[in-house]
mmCIF file of C-alpha atoms in Angstrom:
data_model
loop_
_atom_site.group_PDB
_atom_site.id
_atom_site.type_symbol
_atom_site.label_atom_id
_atom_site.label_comp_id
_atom_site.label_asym_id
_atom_site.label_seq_id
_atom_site.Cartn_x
_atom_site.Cartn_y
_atom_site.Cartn_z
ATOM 1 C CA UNK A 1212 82.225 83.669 85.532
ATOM 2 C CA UNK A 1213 83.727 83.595 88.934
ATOM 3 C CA UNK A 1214 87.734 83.839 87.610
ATOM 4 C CA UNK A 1215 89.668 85.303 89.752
ATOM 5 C CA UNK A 1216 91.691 88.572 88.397
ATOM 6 C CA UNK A 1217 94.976 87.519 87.324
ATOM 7 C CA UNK A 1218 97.771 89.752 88.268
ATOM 8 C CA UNK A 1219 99.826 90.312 85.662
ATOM 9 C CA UNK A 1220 103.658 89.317 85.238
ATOM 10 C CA UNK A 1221 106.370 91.637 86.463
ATOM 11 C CA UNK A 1222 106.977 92.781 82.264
ATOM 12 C CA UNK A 1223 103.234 93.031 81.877
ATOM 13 C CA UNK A 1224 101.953 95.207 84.801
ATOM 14 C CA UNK A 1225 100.660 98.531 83.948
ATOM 15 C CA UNK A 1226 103.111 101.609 84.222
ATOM 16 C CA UNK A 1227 100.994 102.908 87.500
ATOM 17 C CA UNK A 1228 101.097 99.515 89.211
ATOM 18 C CA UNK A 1229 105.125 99.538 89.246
ATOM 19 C CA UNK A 1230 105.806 102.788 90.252
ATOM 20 C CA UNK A 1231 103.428 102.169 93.304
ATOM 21 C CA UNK A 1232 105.231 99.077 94.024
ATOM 22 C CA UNK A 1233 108.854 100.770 94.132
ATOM 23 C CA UNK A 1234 107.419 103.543 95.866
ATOM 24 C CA UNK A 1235 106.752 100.892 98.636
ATOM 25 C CA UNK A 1236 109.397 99.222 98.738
ATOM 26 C CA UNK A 1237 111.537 102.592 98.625
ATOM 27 C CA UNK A 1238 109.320 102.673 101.691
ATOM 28 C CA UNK A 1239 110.249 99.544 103.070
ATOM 29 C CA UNK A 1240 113.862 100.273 102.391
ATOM 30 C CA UNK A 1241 114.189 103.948 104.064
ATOM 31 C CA UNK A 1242 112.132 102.597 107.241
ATOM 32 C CA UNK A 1243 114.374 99.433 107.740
ATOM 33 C CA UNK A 1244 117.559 101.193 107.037
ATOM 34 C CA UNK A 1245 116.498 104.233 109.901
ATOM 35 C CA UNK A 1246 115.332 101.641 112.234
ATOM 36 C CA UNK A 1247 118.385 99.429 111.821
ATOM 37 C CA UNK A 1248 120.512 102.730 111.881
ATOM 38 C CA UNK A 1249 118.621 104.137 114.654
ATOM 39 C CA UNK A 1250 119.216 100.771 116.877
ATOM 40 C CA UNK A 1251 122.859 100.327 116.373
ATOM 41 C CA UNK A 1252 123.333 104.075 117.044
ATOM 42 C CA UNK A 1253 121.203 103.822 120.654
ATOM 43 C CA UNK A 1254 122.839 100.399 121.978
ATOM 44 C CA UNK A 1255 126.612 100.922 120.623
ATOM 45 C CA UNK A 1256 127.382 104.159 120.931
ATOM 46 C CA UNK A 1257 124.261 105.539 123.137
ATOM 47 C CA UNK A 1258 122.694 107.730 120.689
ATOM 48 C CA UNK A 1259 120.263 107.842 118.026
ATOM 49 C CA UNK A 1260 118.580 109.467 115.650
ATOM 50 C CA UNK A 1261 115.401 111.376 116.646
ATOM 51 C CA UNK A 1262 113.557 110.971 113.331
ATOM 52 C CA UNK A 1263 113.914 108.370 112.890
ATOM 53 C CA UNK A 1264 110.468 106.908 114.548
ATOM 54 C CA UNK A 1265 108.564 109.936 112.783
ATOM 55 C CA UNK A 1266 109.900 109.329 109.617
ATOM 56 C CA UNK A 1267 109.292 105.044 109.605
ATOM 57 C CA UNK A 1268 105.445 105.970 110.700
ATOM 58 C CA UNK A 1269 104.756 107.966 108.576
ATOM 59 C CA UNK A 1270 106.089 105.646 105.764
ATOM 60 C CA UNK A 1271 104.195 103.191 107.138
ATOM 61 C CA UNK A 1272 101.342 104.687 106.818
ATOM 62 C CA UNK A 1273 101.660 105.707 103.052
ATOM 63 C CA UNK A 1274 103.074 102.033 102.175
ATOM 64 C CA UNK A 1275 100.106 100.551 104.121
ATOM 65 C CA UNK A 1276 96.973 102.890 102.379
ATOM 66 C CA UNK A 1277 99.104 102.514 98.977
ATOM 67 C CA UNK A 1278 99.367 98.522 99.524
ATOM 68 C CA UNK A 1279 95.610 98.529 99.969
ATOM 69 C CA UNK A 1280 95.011 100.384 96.912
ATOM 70 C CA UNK A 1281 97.285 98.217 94.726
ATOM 71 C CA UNK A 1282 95.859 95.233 95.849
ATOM 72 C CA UNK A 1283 92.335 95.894 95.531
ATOM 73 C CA UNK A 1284 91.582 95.402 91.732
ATOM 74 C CA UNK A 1285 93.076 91.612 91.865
ATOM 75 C CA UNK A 1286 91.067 90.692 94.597
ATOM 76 C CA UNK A 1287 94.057 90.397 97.582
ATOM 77 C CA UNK A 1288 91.305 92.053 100.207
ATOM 78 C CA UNK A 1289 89.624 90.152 103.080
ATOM 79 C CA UNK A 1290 87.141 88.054 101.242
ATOM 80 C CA UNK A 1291 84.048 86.612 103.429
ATOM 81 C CA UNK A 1292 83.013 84.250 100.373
ATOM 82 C CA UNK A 1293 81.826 81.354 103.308
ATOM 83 C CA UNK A 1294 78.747 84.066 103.314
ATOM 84 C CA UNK A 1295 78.528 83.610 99.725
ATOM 85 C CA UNK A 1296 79.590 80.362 98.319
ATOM 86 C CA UNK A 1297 75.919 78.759 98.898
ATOM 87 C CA UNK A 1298 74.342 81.344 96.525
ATOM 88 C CA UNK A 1299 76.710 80.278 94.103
ATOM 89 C CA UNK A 1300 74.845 77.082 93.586
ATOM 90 C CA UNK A 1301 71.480 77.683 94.446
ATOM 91 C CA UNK A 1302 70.983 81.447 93.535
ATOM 92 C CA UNK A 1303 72.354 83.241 90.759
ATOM 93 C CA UNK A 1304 70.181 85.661 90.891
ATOM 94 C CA UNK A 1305 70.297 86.225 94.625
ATOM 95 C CA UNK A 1306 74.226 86.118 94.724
ATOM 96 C CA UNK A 1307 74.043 88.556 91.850
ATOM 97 C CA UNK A 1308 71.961 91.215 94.058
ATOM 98 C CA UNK A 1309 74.206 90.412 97.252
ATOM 99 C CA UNK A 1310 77.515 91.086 94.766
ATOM 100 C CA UNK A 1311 76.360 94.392 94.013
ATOM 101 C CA UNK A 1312 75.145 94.975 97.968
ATOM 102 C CA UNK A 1313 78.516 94.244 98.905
ATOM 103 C CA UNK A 1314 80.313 96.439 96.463
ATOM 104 C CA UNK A 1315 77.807 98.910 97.380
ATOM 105 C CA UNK A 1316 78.686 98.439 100.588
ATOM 106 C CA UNK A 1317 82.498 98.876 100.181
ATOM 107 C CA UNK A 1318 81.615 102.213 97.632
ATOM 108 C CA UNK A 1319 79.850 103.382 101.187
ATOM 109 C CA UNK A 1320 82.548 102.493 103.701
ATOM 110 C CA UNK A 1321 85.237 104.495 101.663
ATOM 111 C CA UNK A 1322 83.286 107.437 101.109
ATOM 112 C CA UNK A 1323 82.720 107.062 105.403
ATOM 113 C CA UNK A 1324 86.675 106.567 105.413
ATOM 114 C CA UNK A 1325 87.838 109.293 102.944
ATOM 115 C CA UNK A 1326 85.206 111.596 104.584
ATOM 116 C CA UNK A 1327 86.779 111.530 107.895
ATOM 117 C CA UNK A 1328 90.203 111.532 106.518
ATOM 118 C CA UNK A 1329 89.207 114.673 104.552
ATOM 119 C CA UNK A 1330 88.750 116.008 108.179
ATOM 120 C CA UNK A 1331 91.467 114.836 109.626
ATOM 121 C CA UNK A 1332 93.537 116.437 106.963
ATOM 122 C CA UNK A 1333 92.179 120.056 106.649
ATOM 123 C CA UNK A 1334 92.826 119.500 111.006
ATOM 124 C CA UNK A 1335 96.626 118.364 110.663
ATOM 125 C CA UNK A 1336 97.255 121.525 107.915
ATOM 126 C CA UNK A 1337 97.885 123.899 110.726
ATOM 127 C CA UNK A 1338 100.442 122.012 112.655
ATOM 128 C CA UNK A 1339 103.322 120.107 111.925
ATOM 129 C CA UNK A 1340 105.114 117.171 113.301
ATOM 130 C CA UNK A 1341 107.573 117.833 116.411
ATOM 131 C CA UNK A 1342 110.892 116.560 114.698
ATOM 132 C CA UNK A 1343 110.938 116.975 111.552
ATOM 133 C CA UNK A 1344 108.479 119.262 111.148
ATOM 134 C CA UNK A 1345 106.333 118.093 108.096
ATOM 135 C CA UNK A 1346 102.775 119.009 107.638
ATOM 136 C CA UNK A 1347 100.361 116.673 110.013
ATOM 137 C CA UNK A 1348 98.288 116.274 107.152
ATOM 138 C CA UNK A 1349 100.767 113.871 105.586
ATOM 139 C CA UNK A 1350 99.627 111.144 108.242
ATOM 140 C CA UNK A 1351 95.644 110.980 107.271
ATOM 141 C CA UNK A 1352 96.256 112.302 103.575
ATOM 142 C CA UNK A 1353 96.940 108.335 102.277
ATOM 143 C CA UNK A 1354 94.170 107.586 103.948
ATOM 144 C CA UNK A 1355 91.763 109.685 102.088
ATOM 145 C CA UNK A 1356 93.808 108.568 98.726
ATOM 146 C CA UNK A 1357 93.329 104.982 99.029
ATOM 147 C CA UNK A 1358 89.380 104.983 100.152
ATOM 148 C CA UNK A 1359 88.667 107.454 97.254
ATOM 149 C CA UNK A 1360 90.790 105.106 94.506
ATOM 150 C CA UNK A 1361 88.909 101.858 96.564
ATOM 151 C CA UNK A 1362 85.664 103.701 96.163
ATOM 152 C CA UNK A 1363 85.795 104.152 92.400
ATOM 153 C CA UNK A 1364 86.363 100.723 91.724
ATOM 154 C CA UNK A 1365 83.993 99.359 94.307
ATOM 155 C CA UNK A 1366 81.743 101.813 92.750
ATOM 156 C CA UNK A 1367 82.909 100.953 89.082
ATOM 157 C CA UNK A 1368 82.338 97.079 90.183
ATOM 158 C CA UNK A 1369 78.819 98.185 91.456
ATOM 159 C CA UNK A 1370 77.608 99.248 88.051
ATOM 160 C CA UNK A 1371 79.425 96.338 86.222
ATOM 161 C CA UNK A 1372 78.199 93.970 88.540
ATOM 162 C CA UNK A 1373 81.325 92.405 88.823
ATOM 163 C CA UNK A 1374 81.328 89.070 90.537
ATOM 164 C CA UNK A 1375 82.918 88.029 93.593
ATOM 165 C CA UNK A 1376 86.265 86.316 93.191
ATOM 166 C CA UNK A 1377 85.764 82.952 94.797
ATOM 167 C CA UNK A 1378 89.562 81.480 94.233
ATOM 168 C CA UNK A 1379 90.877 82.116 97.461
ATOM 169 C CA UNK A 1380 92.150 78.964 98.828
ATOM 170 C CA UNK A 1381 90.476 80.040 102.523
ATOM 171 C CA UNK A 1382 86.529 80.589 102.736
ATOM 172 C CA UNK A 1383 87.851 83.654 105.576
ATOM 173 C CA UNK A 1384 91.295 85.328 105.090
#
């Protein structure tokens, strides 16, 4: 009942789950190579390049919201199952109605999250950033993304009342 949710093997992952790996570690790649770039270019010859700071945050940003999206459906969020491990035993029934608070819970907290994002989006659509010049809205936009994919399947988990993964080898992570 409690199993956790295997993820599947490199060959076997859905289409969407490898293109939003290589899309972060494209990430990854562009952000270390402009850093690294961007250092040897300020301490050997005393120059850099200016975007290079605007471009790795906002890649970090977009790697970090898409990460969290990916790794919701297997289960690879904080899990506080120390709070729920005794109902395991001597509640079903109570750790059945405390699964679907906490998925309720999460459902709630990303429409809080994608609500403020929203906000913070239409706000950064009239200016843009001071190097390169992209749309603010790029910096808040993965936010809103992520919390409305998370909320679906928080909210899809509600409704199924799917259980709590309790496989993690650390009660808190």
């Amino acid at each position: 009942m409690n199993t956790p949710v295997p993820v599947p093997a490199p060959a076997m992952r859905p289409r969407w789950l490898r293109v939003a790996e290589a899309m972060m570690a494209a990430a990854l790649g562009v952000m270390a190579a402009a850093v690294f770039l961007n250092v040897v270019l300020r301490y050997v010859f005393g120059t850099g390049i200016a975007a290079s700071e605007e471009l790795s945050r906002l890649l970090f940003v977009w790697m970090v919201f898409l990460g969290a999206a990916v790794a919701y459906p297997f289960g690879e969020h904080m899990a506080f199952t120390a709070l729920l491990r005794p109902l395991q035993r001597r509640s079903p029934a109570l750790l059945s109605v405390a699964t679907r608070l906490i998925h309720a819970l999460v459902t709630f907290g990303c429409g809080l999250v994608a609500w403020g994002s929203w906000q913070q989006v239409v706000v950064g659509l009239d200016s843009t950033s001071v190097v390169m010049g992209y749309p603010m809205a790029l910096l808040p936009l993965p936010a809103l993304l992520a919390s409305v994919a998370i909320g679906v399947m928080s909210a899809i988990n509600t409704v199924r009342n799917r259980p709590i993964d309790f496989g993690h080898d650390a009660d808190i992570e």
